[in-house]
């Protein structure tokens, strides 16, 4: 038991903007878009979040040099904050400097924990290209620099929404979903935050495609890259009334926003309880065995039987690792319905983890999310969907 | 919870003893940068680690698979275990946490790949370098090289406060009982992109890094790694371990204000959060290891915040910047600062702020100029600030 529950989510990807657009695509394969061809200088096919334009979504102020990772994070997080939790008039504070009156946002108990692979590869590439091609190596656009850092998305999310709680970036790669949920649950358990936005973002651009092409194992299945971000709102279970179950709810008419709960600050009912997370490092280069250990131990600790797990969402890493992940799931949870966000939105790298969770929320019962990263880490998270 | 081992790779000394000597002597790690091509820059002084041999430290992870920051992290972790007198085999049956903070991760490889693409086009591929780019390699590399399977690994990428963030992550995992030990700290390699960015912002001092000095002109970029072994006090006592310091608490917050300009009120809040977590009052603090980058804006803002927290409760304690010796080692900086604090508590000394001529009246702190002093330190606060408004403050105390 982590003591934490997921109470809301939002996402941006090739499926569109917001949770509703994603539920439509998840529920109806006919509504999913095929990857589109992207051109020079690195030709490929990819699932780009074509509906998302940073400046269109956030306005022209403070966005002219903003990387797409940060834009995706700021926009996805906006959906999860009730108007009362977003300081009035705080949008645009990015334009203020220190000497301006008004100061900082009031202390907020909302933390931000975002995962990444290596930040905005495109911004880093553009910065290096300017340095390499201009008359002097320092004639770079100085506004790019903070957006090139890995913590830009989390920092921007705080700046735009006035969130002064803990603000952490975890470079977890494909483990980012599990890592941010575990870290976020610990912030709640230790009282460092009252609520945490947990998620991850991954932009699409030629720089990321170029890195992925070079990294790809020779026998990779060639799944197209995808772009997107998903953010989950994590809150302490203690806020929720004990044993609260909505008897009228069914899978078909379920939405995340049509129910309220007077005992919860944001008036939200849990979409899932986070029962446990376990990760390991496959030091013996047998990721399937390591993941199997994680799955069995997580079920044991939660007092759950493998047969109780109805749905599994896999992380779908490139190359033979995908097979290792599927093998571990097959050996432990052979009967479960296995879902893979990569089939819908492409390989969204670090963002895969939070997207996996969003795929599991429509079916009451126990659900498991697994992850395997190329760096040798594996893990799983167990959820109870009410 | 206590610190029972420290490992350091730095420009002023590698290993706990050499690092402690460097701090006591007020050694400077500054030298002309050789890690990357500095042609076209009017000045390029940095604090580079010279003579580091990864083959001495990496046992399981092939050197070619580990970027320089990962190598620093692995070496620092191995040294921390050696220093603690624990073999890696002694950790296998315990649940652990490995957390490494970083600003750039594998960006030094990333920018070399970018440069080769710009100059040579797509034909110039380097798959091994591309695989070193993801920053998760730093923490995972430590676990892999030590052969630790049952560990929670995380690379914390909260820019220049990442070291303290990573240590805080270890503190909480032990407090909640989810980990029996934590190997945590930070690592970064010199990166042309970071140097270029600070240079463009006018925040690199052409001569010397002189925090709090009236003539300061900015940072020197640096590199290195530092890892601390944290254990519950009872475990440390049970095995008769050497205890450097007790971890009293830490605080995290975010300015939520500006990308690059720190906000004094928010930094003060973070220090107050840390003192509160440690259960102490400002008057208990004997030393502040400041973020102290040496930029105009950081030092005056941070010192203002220090005065607002500590001035009300008596005198502001000595406030030093080890960056005057080490340069700004980015994600490693607050980890190196934390180790300096632990060594200061253990060895009874305050590391100096070197290169100091005249204290800026707007800073108005006793920065222990140029020469270390002997001092019995009961409680030390270690500050870290980062772009993005990310603050983290760690509080260490003398073991009971």
XYZ file of C-alpha atoms in Angstrom:
786
model
C 0.000 0.000 0.000
C 1.438 3.330 -0.964
C -1.480 5.238 0.528
C -1.907 7.178 -2.696
C -4.725 7.331 -5.221
C -4.936 8.672 -8.746
C -7.828 11.090 -8.992
C -7.530 12.662 -12.429
C -5.453 12.609 -15.569
C -4.831 14.502 -18.724
C -2.843 13.782 -21.831
C -1.734 15.148 -25.166
C -0.654 12.915 -28.031
C -1.477 12.020 -31.611
C -4.891 11.058 -30.206
C -5.569 14.712 -29.441
C -5.663 16.983 -26.431
C -7.239 15.987 -23.122
C -8.434 12.796 -21.474
C -11.702 12.648 -23.464
C -9.905 12.586 -26.821
C -7.748 9.728 -25.557
C -10.680 7.692 -24.241
C -12.281 7.913 -27.669
C -9.158 6.596 -29.393
C -8.543 3.934 -26.721
C -12.092 2.651 -27.072
C -12.372 2.613 -30.838
C -9.485 1.416 -33.005
C -11.150 3.051 -36.006
C -10.526 6.447 -34.414
C -6.781 5.957 -34.124
C -4.545 7.744 -36.591
C -1.801 6.105 -38.559
C 1.709 7.544 -38.159
C 2.491 10.336 -40.562
C 5.568 10.788 -42.687
C 7.965 13.381 -41.374
C 10.563 14.788 -43.714
C 14.069 16.169 -43.784
C 16.560 16.199 -42.270
C 15.732 12.865 -40.664
C 13.010 11.068 -42.638
C 10.738 8.792 -40.651
C 7.162 7.995 -39.778
C 5.914 9.161 -36.413
C 2.821 9.712 -34.269
C 3.138 13.463 -33.816
C 0.833 15.439 -31.526
C -0.275 17.451 -34.531
C -3.119 19.225 -32.751
C -0.722 20.707 -30.228
C 1.015 23.980 -30.925
C 2.863 25.502 -27.969
C 2.089 29.132 -28.776
C -1.512 28.385 -29.698
C -2.038 26.513 -26.446
C -0.229 28.858 -24.074
C -0.199 32.208 -25.854
C 2.725 34.164 -27.240
C 4.206 35.358 -23.950
C 7.140 33.310 -22.735
C 6.700 30.645 -25.391
C 8.812 31.821 -28.348
C 11.816 29.703 -27.322
C 9.911 27.115 -25.278
C 10.659 23.480 -26.064
C 7.775 21.161 -26.901
C 8.428 19.034 -23.799
C 7.771 21.997 -21.541
C 4.770 23.100 -23.585
C 3.213 19.637 -23.396
C 3.746 19.502 -19.632
C 2.350 22.962 -18.916
C -0.713 22.341 -21.068
C -1.442 18.841 -19.757
C -1.085 19.982 -16.147
C -3.520 22.863 -16.666
C -6.376 20.389 -17.064
C -5.770 18.906 -13.620
C -5.822 22.087 -11.612
C -9.183 23.369 -10.497
C -9.579 27.100 -11.016
C -9.242 27.616 -7.261
C -5.873 25.849 -7.240
C -4.485 28.057 -9.987
C -3.586 31.451 -8.564
C -5.663 34.108 -10.280
C -3.727 36.066 -12.821
C -0.689 33.923 -12.345
C -0.450 33.190 -16.041
C 2.130 35.576 -17.379
C 4.192 35.731 -14.205
C 6.983 34.294 -16.331
C 7.301 37.802 -17.741
C 7.933 39.326 -14.352
C 11.377 39.753 -13.008
C 12.482 39.780 -9.443
C 12.087 43.473 -8.921
C 8.478 43.457 -10.019
C 5.841 43.819 -7.332
C 3.686 40.857 -6.510
C 6.460 38.419 -5.668
C 5.915 34.720 -5.731
C 2.862 32.548 -5.576
C 1.560 31.649 -2.111
C 2.893 28.391 -0.660
C 1.135 25.529 -2.360
C 0.994 21.908 -1.333
C 1.001 20.749 -4.928
C 4.205 19.142 -6.140
C 5.300 18.342 -9.669
C 7.259 15.179 -10.504
C 8.007 14.651 -14.180
C 9.983 11.997 -15.990
C 12.202 12.351 -19.025
C 14.779 10.501 -21.085
C 17.209 13.367 -21.617
C 15.069 16.490 -21.843
C 14.350 18.297 -25.084
C 16.788 16.764 -27.554
C 15.688 19.294 -30.168
C 16.463 22.332 -28.028
C 19.837 20.859 -27.106
C 20.557 20.175 -30.784
C 19.485 23.652 -31.892
C 21.668 25.235 -29.215
C 24.699 23.208 -30.284
C 24.041 23.915 -33.970
C 23.999 27.668 -33.308
C 27.219 27.437 -31.342
C 28.857 25.390 -34.109
C 27.777 27.480 -37.072
C 27.807 31.122 -36.004
C 30.771 33.471 -36.232
C 31.493 33.090 -32.534
C 30.651 29.945 -30.556
C 28.795 31.954 -27.926
C 26.483 33.734 -30.380
C 23.661 31.482 -29.309
C 20.110 32.402 -28.379
C 20.422 32.730 -24.607
C 16.702 32.125 -24.165
C 17.190 28.529 -25.357
C 19.498 27.561 -22.510
C 17.066 26.981 -19.652
C 14.753 25.080 -22.008
C 17.652 22.788 -22.897
C 17.919 21.600 -19.292
C 16.113 18.422 -18.293
C 14.188 20.128 -15.483
C 12.612 22.681 -17.791
C 9.244 20.926 -18.138
C 8.734 20.574 -14.380
C 10.001 24.072 -13.655
C 7.794 25.593 -16.351
C 4.776 23.706 -15.056
C 5.361 25.256 -11.638
C 5.981 28.736 -13.029
C 2.881 28.770 -15.222
C 0.574 27.383 -12.566
C 2.103 28.854 -9.414
C 2.966 25.477 -7.866
C 5.546 26.057 -5.126
C 5.636 22.496 -3.777
C 8.468 20.010 -4.401
C 9.419 20.063 -8.060
C 11.404 17.090 -9.226
C 12.600 15.767 -12.558
C 13.483 12.091 -12.778
C 15.449 10.946 -15.808
C 13.845 7.538 -15.701
C 13.542 6.756 -19.396
C 10.878 4.080 -19.808
C 10.768 3.654 -16.016
C 9.515 7.232 -15.643
C 5.896 6.276 -14.994
C 6.771 4.014 -12.081
C 9.555 6.274 -10.793
C 7.423 9.409 -10.683
C 4.487 7.613 -9.037
C 6.740 6.083 -6.388
C 8.499 9.368 -5.727
C 5.171 11.221 -5.673
C 3.582 8.734 -3.275
C 6.574 9.171 -0.980
C 6.168 12.958 -1.039
C 2.582 12.400 0.120
C 3.559 9.826 2.760
C 6.202 12.128 4.239
C 3.867 15.123 4.214
C 6.038 17.105 1.808
C 3.100 17.595 -0.543
C -0.708 17.411 -0.364
C -1.053 16.433 -4.018
C 1.428 15.664 -6.770
C 1.253 15.955 -10.526
C 3.089 12.842 -11.719
C 3.812 12.290 -15.366
C 6.227 12.505 -18.239
C 6.552 14.177 -21.604
C 8.429 13.317 -24.767
C 8.579 15.619 -27.780
C 8.992 14.532 -31.373
C 11.625 16.127 -33.553
C 14.471 15.227 -35.910
C 16.995 15.335 -33.060
C 15.142 12.665 -31.066
C 14.542 10.591 -34.209
C 18.224 10.772 -35.045
C 19.244 9.586 -31.567
C 16.648 6.798 -31.629
C 17.793 5.609 -35.067
C 21.361 5.296 -33.831
C 20.383 3.625 -30.566
C 18.058 1.098 -32.100
C 19.176 -2.510 -31.866
C 19.730 -4.113 -35.254
C 16.783 -6.430 -34.751
C 14.375 -3.752 -33.504
C 10.807 -4.011 -34.670
C 10.866 -0.473 -35.998
C 7.880 0.874 -34.093
C 7.461 4.555 -34.994
C 8.254 7.171 -32.403
C 5.386 8.994 -30.796
C 5.018 12.351 -29.151
C 3.039 13.218 -26.107
C 2.687 13.751 -22.440
C 0.434 12.346 -19.758
C 0.033 13.683 -16.238
C -1.712 11.937 -13.337
C -2.961 13.679 -10.220
C -1.846 11.736 -7.151
C -3.454 12.400 -3.782
C -3.398 10.721 -0.365
C -6.014 7.991 -0.035
C -6.807 9.352 3.417
C -8.636 12.200 1.746
C -11.088 9.752 0.230
C -14.013 8.380 2.225
C -13.395 4.793 3.327
C -14.909 2.130 1.154
C -16.430 4.586 -1.226
C -17.774 2.776 -4.239
C -20.203 4.112 -6.746
C -22.662 1.251 -7.316
C -24.126 2.815 -10.423
C -20.907 3.110 -12.246
C -20.207 0.933 -15.228
C -17.357 0.831 -17.628
C -19.431 2.207 -20.447
C -20.555 5.470 -18.960
C -17.550 6.172 -16.858
C -15.912 9.556 -17.082
C -13.392 11.142 -14.803
C -15.070 14.440 -14.207
C -18.764 13.833 -13.692
C -18.481 12.703 -10.096
C -17.489 14.778 -7.119
C -16.565 14.011 -3.574
C -17.140 16.584 -0.883
C -14.400 15.128 1.342
C -11.682 15.708 -1.183
C -10.227 19.174 -1.612
C -10.590 19.109 -5.367
C -13.869 17.187 -5.097
C -12.451 14.168 -6.881
C -13.146 10.469 -6.515
C -10.253 7.989 -6.905
C -9.842 6.499 -10.361
C -7.303 4.018 -9.039
C -5.554 3.110 -5.847
C -1.787 2.686 -6.105
C -1.194 -0.591 -4.259
C 2.508 -1.021 -4.817
C 5.532 -0.480 -7.012
C 8.650 -2.588 -7.287
C 11.678 -2.199 -9.512
C 14.931 -4.070 -9.985
C 18.105 -3.823 -11.987
C 18.757 -6.820 -14.235
C 22.420 -7.056 -13.303
C 22.603 -10.557 -14.782
C 21.166 -9.363 -18.101
C 17.970 -11.364 -17.687
C 15.275 -8.680 -17.644
C 12.421 -11.183 -17.981
C 13.446 -13.001 -14.806
C 13.941 -9.740 -12.935
C 10.527 -8.475 -13.993
C 8.951 -11.765 -12.958
C 10.443 -11.309 -9.471
C 8.994 -7.805 -9.314
C 5.528 -8.938 -10.374
C 5.387 -11.825 -7.900
C 6.711 -9.705 -5.054
C 4.306 -6.852 -5.745
C 1.340 -9.227 -5.764
C 2.579 -10.870 -2.541
C 2.987 -7.591 -0.752
C -0.512 -6.509 -1.765
C -1.951 -9.867 -0.746
C -3.285 -10.333 -4.252
C -3.427 -13.423 -6.414
C -2.139 -13.383 -9.961
C -5.554 -14.503 -11.127
C -7.055 -11.287 -9.728
C -5.172 -9.139 -12.211
C -7.461 -8.489 -15.156
C -5.478 -6.017 -17.204
C -1.819 -5.367 -17.888
C -0.256 -2.463 -19.746
C 3.236 -3.052 -21.116
C 5.908 -0.476 -21.907
C 6.932 -1.981 -25.264
C 10.642 -1.161 -25.382
C 12.454 -1.479 -28.718
C 14.086 -4.712 -29.848
C 14.178 -7.995 -27.944
C 13.383 -6.306 -24.628
C 9.732 -6.128 -25.687
C 9.732 -9.910 -25.874
C 11.308 -10.163 -22.428
C 8.595 -7.957 -20.991
C 5.832 -9.992 -22.670
C 7.454 -13.244 -21.491
C 7.477 -12.142 -17.864
C 3.833 -11.115 -18.114
C 2.893 -14.385 -19.810
C 4.652 -16.428 -17.130
C 2.899 -14.646 -14.293
C -0.396 -13.292 -15.608
C -1.185 -15.495 -18.583
C -4.920 -14.823 -18.524
C -4.755 -11.029 -18.333
C -5.764 -8.665 -21.098
C -2.506 -7.053 -22.272
C -2.537 -3.506 -23.603
C 0.265 -1.503 -25.185
C 0.004 2.267 -25.601
C 2.750 2.148 -28.217
C 0.303 0.484 -30.606
C -1.926 3.550 -30.373
C 0.394 6.539 -29.995
C 3.811 5.191 -31.021
C 6.871 4.922 -28.817
C 6.553 7.892 -26.477
C 9.718 7.031 -24.535
C 9.562 8.361 -20.993
C 5.885 9.260 -21.412
C 4.975 5.627 -22.040
C 4.581 4.923 -18.315
C 1.882 7.462 -17.472
C 0.117 6.600 -20.751
C 0.084 2.935 -19.677
C -1.756 3.925 -16.514
C -4.373 5.858 -18.481
C -5.075 2.689 -20.474
C -5.966 0.746 -17.323
C -8.587 2.967 -15.737
C -11.694 1.767 -17.584
C -11.955 -1.692 -16.073
C -12.653 -2.255 -12.351
C -10.369 -4.706 -10.590
C -6.641 -5.147 -10.283
C -4.437 -3.849 -13.041
C -0.693 -4.011 -13.517
C 1.664 -1.754 -15.418
C 5.113 -3.044 -16.341
C 8.262 -1.350 -17.572
C 11.564 -2.439 -19.054
C 14.238 0.072 -20.026
C 17.231 -0.374 -22.280
C 19.461 0.607 -19.349
C 18.637 -2.648 -17.546
C 15.958 -1.506 -15.111
C 12.611 -3.312 -14.862
C 9.581 -2.903 -12.678
C 5.849 -2.956 -12.201
C 3.074 -1.095 -10.467
C -0.151 -2.577 -9.132
C -3.377 -0.584 -9.243
C -6.860 -1.270 -7.953
C -9.461 0.361 -10.126
C -12.703 0.823 -8.126
C 19.996 8.288 9.952
C 23.682 8.818 9.409
C 26.395 9.258 6.793
C 28.832 6.361 7.076
C 30.780 6.642 3.843
C 31.674 9.283 1.297
C 33.199 9.074 -2.166
C 34.408 12.000 -4.226
C 35.821 12.721 -7.650
C 36.777 16.379 -7.846
C 39.201 18.841 -9.368
C 40.807 19.409 -5.940
C 41.115 15.802 -4.878
C 39.680 12.352 -5.416
C 38.688 10.228 -2.434
C 37.555 11.397 0.993
C 41.022 12.096 2.356
C 42.378 13.971 -0.630
C 39.154 15.977 -0.892
C 39.290 16.867 2.802
C 42.905 17.984 2.397
C 41.950 20.087 -0.621
C 39.154 21.755 1.340
C 41.395 22.450 4.322
C 44.156 23.871 2.146
C 41.759 25.982 0.124
C 42.984 24.443 -3.111
C 41.716 25.772 -6.432
C 40.644 23.389 -9.178
C 40.658 26.104 -11.844
C 42.677 25.622 -15.016
C 42.294 26.167 -18.766
C 39.540 23.898 -20.049
C 40.771 20.988 -22.161
C 37.655 18.823 -22.152
C 36.289 20.518 -25.266
C 37.388 22.942 -27.959
C 37.302 26.474 -26.567
C 38.349 28.231 -29.788
C 36.494 31.495 -30.199
C 35.812 32.099 -26.521
C 37.689 35.070 -25.056
C 38.299 33.118 -21.868
C 37.714 29.527 -20.827
C 38.750 28.630 -17.326
C 37.043 25.715 -15.626
C 37.489 23.182 -12.879
C 38.284 20.021 -14.778
C 39.101 16.667 -13.222
C 42.526 15.690 -14.527
C 43.986 12.223 -14.599
C 40.785 10.325 -13.803
C 41.131 6.714 -14.920
C 37.759 4.957 -15.212
C 39.476 1.574 -15.553
C 40.412 1.812 -11.890
C 36.791 1.934 -10.824
C 34.512 0.261 -13.344
C 34.419 -3.496 -12.765
C 31.255 -4.739 -14.485
C 30.130 -1.907 -16.742
C 32.398 -1.657 -19.817
C 34.081 1.741 -19.894
C 32.852 2.349 -23.452
C 29.240 2.015 -22.270
C 29.591 4.630 -19.540
C 29.671 8.349 -20.207
C 32.050 10.465 -18.162
C 29.376 11.496 -15.645
C 28.381 7.851 -15.195
C 32.035 6.985 -14.620
C 32.241 9.685 -11.945
C 29.088 8.342 -10.293
C 30.340 4.758 -10.275
C 33.776 5.751 -8.947
C 32.223 7.892 -6.213
C 29.862 5.112 -5.151
C 32.682 2.561 -4.988
C 34.752 4.947 -2.895
C 31.812 5.566 -0.565
C 31.431 1.831 0.061
C 35.179 1.360 0.544
C 35.185 4.308 2.914
C 32.311 2.779 4.867
C 34.057 -0.565 5.050
C 31.190 -2.352 3.338
C 31.737 -4.591 0.364
C 29.090 -4.645 -2.325
C 28.379 -8.241 -1.317
C 27.329 -6.908 2.067
C 24.541 -4.960 0.431
C 23.008 -7.641 -1.762
C 20.572 -8.917 0.829
C 19.395 -5.460 1.792
C 16.905 -3.280 -0.034
C 18.659 -0.206 -1.260
C 18.272 3.003 -3.126
C 20.715 4.468 -5.617
C 20.002 8.052 -6.555
C 22.297 10.278 -8.567
C 21.596 13.916 -9.333
C 22.746 15.506 -12.555
C 22.272 18.571 -14.706
C 23.630 17.330 -18.010
C 23.526 13.543 -17.710
C 24.849 12.258 -21.032
C 24.664 15.647 -22.744
C 28.415 15.752 -23.286
C 27.968 12.795 -25.630
C 24.761 14.301 -26.976
C 26.428 17.524 -28.006
C 29.305 15.721 -29.688
C 26.745 13.744 -31.706
C 24.927 16.968 -32.547
C 28.154 18.645 -33.642
C 29.121 15.717 -35.868
C 25.650 15.791 -37.445
C 26.000 19.529 -38.122
C 29.448 19.170 -39.693
C 29.392 15.713 -41.254
C 25.719 14.941 -41.835
C 23.803 11.769 -41.067
C 26.579 9.419 -42.207
C 28.543 10.079 -39.016
C 26.765 7.725 -36.662
C 28.010 6.652 -33.246
C 25.529 4.174 -31.746
C 27.581 3.667 -28.571
C 27.578 7.401 -27.852
C 23.846 7.620 -28.622
C 23.200 4.894 -26.057
C 25.140 6.879 -23.445
C 22.884 9.932 -23.809
C 19.886 8.904 -21.637
C 20.589 10.258 -18.162
C 19.131 7.213 -16.400
C 22.494 5.573 -17.126
C 24.094 7.399 -14.194
C 22.172 5.723 -11.375
C 21.646 2.464 -13.219
C 25.353 2.370 -13.982
C 26.143 2.464 -10.269
C 23.764 -0.414 -9.525
C 25.039 -2.464 -12.461
C 28.671 -1.936 -11.632
C 28.134 -2.837 -7.968
C 25.979 -5.796 -8.986
C 23.034 -4.590 -6.909
C 19.785 -6.010 -8.259
C 17.314 -5.235 -5.491
C 17.665 -1.485 -5.589
C 15.464 1.396 -6.469
C 17.431 3.523 -8.922
C 16.743 7.068 -9.957
C 18.688 9.711 -11.762
C 17.395 13.036 -10.524
C 17.645 15.681 -13.228
C 16.725 18.738 -11.205
C 19.576 20.773 -12.685
C 21.957 22.436 -10.252
C 20.042 21.380 -7.125
C 19.972 17.733 -8.195
C 22.553 16.492 -5.685
C 20.550 17.610 -2.677
C 17.368 16.309 -4.323
C 18.957 12.890 -4.730
C 20.173 12.847 -1.128
C 16.697 13.889 0.031
C 15.212 11.017 -1.948
C 17.474 8.650 -0.036
C 16.526 10.224 3.275
C 12.811 9.701 2.640
C 13.194 6.115 1.389
C 15.003 5.213 4.613
C 12.555 7.176 6.763
C 9.573 5.356 5.280
C 11.322 2.027 5.727
C 11.351 1.299 2.003
C 15.156 1.204 1.871
C 17.766 -0.093 4.302
C 20.518 2.051 2.835
C 20.951 4.747 0.229
C 23.834 5.533 -2.070
C 23.046 9.046 -3.182
C 24.752 12.106 -4.535
C 25.457 13.710 -7.869
C 27.691 13.650 -10.930
C 28.328 15.802 -13.975
C 30.977 16.028 -16.657
C 32.176 19.278 -18.201
C 29.845 20.067 -21.023
C 30.478 22.621 -23.767
C 26.773 23.413 -23.989
C 26.561 24.405 -20.333
C 29.747 26.446 -20.532
C 28.468 28.195 -23.673
C 25.130 28.952 -22.055
C 26.592 30.509 -18.930
C 29.175 32.342 -21.046
C 26.419 33.788 -23.230
C 24.535 34.883 -20.121
C 27.667 36.746 -18.999
C 27.896 34.531 -15.950
C 31.408 33.045 -16.337
C 34.178 34.817 -14.434
C 37.177 35.408 -16.745
C 39.677 35.141 -13.898
C 38.720 33.536 -10.619
C 35.494 32.255 -9.100
C 35.013 34.545 -6.071
C 31.616 34.119 -4.428
C 30.408 36.974 -2.197
C 33.271 39.203 -3.397
C 32.460 42.715 -4.518
C 34.317 42.036 -7.795
C 32.748 38.665 -8.589
C 31.819 38.037 -12.206
C 30.280 34.607 -12.231
C 30.886 30.901 -12.116
C 33.545 28.566 -13.349
C 32.011 25.460 -14.796
C 33.319 22.360 -13.115
C 32.883 18.615 -13.047
C 33.015 15.765 -10.604
C 30.991 13.367 -8.546
C 30.109 12.745 -4.935
C 28.180 9.907 -3.299
C 27.195 9.453 0.343
C 26.201 6.192 1.978
C 23.228 6.746 4.276
C 22.163 4.138 6.803
C 19.833 4.025 9.789
C 21.738 4.920 12.942
C 21.061 1.546 14.579
C 22.547 -0.359 11.637
C 25.634 1.835 11.675
C 26.101 1.380 15.427
C 25.529 -2.372 15.154
C 28.436 -2.795 12.774
C 30.621 -0.277 14.580
C 30.731 2.022 11.588
C 32.511 5.325 11.441
C 29.829 8.007 11.491
C 30.629 11.290 9.749
C 27.372 13.045 10.419
C 23.736 12.616 11.198
C 21.193 13.544 8.541
C 18.759 15.805 10.357
C 16.423 16.683 7.533
C 15.914 18.513 4.292
C 13.499 20.808 2.483
C 12.330 21.196 -1.109
C 10.338 23.879 -2.819
C 9.954 25.712 -6.084
C 10.011 29.454 -6.690
C 7.359 29.034 -9.409
C 8.513 32.449 -10.497
C 11.308 32.749 -13.028
C 13.378 30.348 -15.102
C 16.813 31.672 -14.240
C 16.456 34.344 -11.536
C 16.235 32.939 -8.006
C 13.675 34.447 -5.646
C 14.903 35.310 -2.175
C 11.596 34.858 -0.396
C 11.256 31.375 -1.831
C 14.852 30.412 -1.009
C 14.199 31.563 2.558
C 11.068 29.396 2.654
C 13.105 26.402 1.571
C 15.684 26.928 4.309
C 12.862 27.251 6.831
C 11.293 24.023 5.522
C 14.608 22.214 5.977
C 15.120 23.511 9.530
C 11.552 22.522 10.343
C 12.084 19.027 8.929
C 15.251 18.767 11.027
C 13.410 19.976 14.113
C 15.847 22.769 14.827
C 15.768 26.558 14.912
C 17.996 28.986 12.959
C 20.078 29.701 16.062
C 21.213 26.054 16.114
C 23.004 26.312 12.767
C 26.790 26.734 12.954
C 27.613 26.888 9.248
C 25.892 27.426 5.928
C 27.392 25.808 2.863
C 25.845 28.186 0.375
C 24.876 27.559 -3.214
C 27.262 30.517 -3.688
C 27.834 30.366 -7.418
C 29.684 33.652 -7.660
C 27.181 35.325 -9.967
C 25.949 38.778 -9.032
C 22.326 37.699 -8.822
C 22.704 34.398 -6.991
C 24.925 35.573 -4.192
C 23.011 38.711 -3.337
C 19.656 36.909 -3.483
C 20.837 33.923 -1.482
C 22.540 36.057 1.168
C 19.401 38.163 1.455
C 17.418 34.999 2.058
C 19.965 33.808 4.632
C 19.721 37.114 6.479
C 15.935 36.940 6.495
C 15.985 33.461 8.060
C 18.990 33.689 10.375
C 19.272 37.389 11.089
C 16.143 37.449 13.165
C 17.503 34.841 15.540
C 20.944 36.209 16.353
C 23.985 36.267 14.134
C 24.091 34.790 10.677
C 26.454 31.797 10.869
C 29.570 31.632 8.682
C 28.446 31.174 5.094
C 30.942 29.601 2.707
C 31.019 28.561 -0.930
C 33.033 25.487 -1.878
C 32.361 26.481 -5.507
C 35.205 28.957 -5.067
C 37.477 25.881 -5.107
C 35.495 23.368 -7.205
C 33.738 25.627 -9.667
C 30.083 24.955 -10.334
C 29.869 21.219 -10.784
C 26.158 21.433 -11.655
C 24.263 18.329 -10.496
C 27.259 17.238 -8.426
C 27.576 20.607 -6.711
C 25.305 20.148 -3.717
C 26.490 16.554 -3.269
C 30.087 17.791 -3.129
C 28.839 20.484 -0.748
C 27.135 17.882 1.439
C 30.320 15.800 1.599
C 32.301 18.941 2.489
C 29.833 19.540 5.332
C 30.154 15.955 6.565
C 33.955 16.163 6.431
C 33.867 19.516 8.212
C 31.700 18.119 11.001
C 33.901 15.052 11.301
C 37.222 16.883 11.041
C 36.276 19.995 12.989
C 36.912 22.613 10.311
C 35.165 25.092 8.053
C 36.255 25.037 4.401
C 37.132 28.512 3.165
C 35.755 30.659 0.377
C 38.886 31.226 -1.677
C 39.809 33.947 -4.184
C 38.329 36.440 -1.778
C 39.424 40.079 -1.564
C 36.549 42.213 -0.333
C 33.109 41.065 0.742
C 30.216 42.608 -1.182
C 28.262 44.727 1.334
C 25.101 43.456 -0.353
C 26.087 39.918 0.673
C 27.403 40.826 4.130
C 28.315 37.335 5.305
C 31.402 35.944 6.994
C 32.521 33.749 4.108
C 35.619 32.455 5.940
C 37.903 34.070 3.361
C 40.782 32.144 1.824
C 41.849 30.081 4.835
C 40.033 27.219 6.538
C 39.366 27.601 10.241
C 39.039 24.995 12.970
C 35.539 24.821 14.385
C 33.345 22.424 16.291
C 30.323 22.155 14.034
C 27.052 20.963 15.548
C 24.647 21.672 12.689
C 25.365 22.583 9.063
C 22.931 23.594 6.314
C 23.816 22.876 2.677
C 21.959 25.013 0.128
C 21.180 24.258 -3.497
C 19.347 26.399 -6.019
C 18.643 25.661 -9.663
C 17.277 27.134 -12.864
C 13.580 26.429 -12.919
C 13.323 27.778 -9.366
C 14.179 24.414 -7.806
C 15.529 24.759 -4.261
C 16.761 22.036 -1.923
C 18.397 22.463 1.475
C 19.984 19.620 3.447
C 20.726 19.756 7.178
C 23.501 17.637 8.695
C 24.503 17.445 12.337
C 27.245 16.088 14.531
C 26.466 12.498 15.501
C 25.124 12.191 19.033
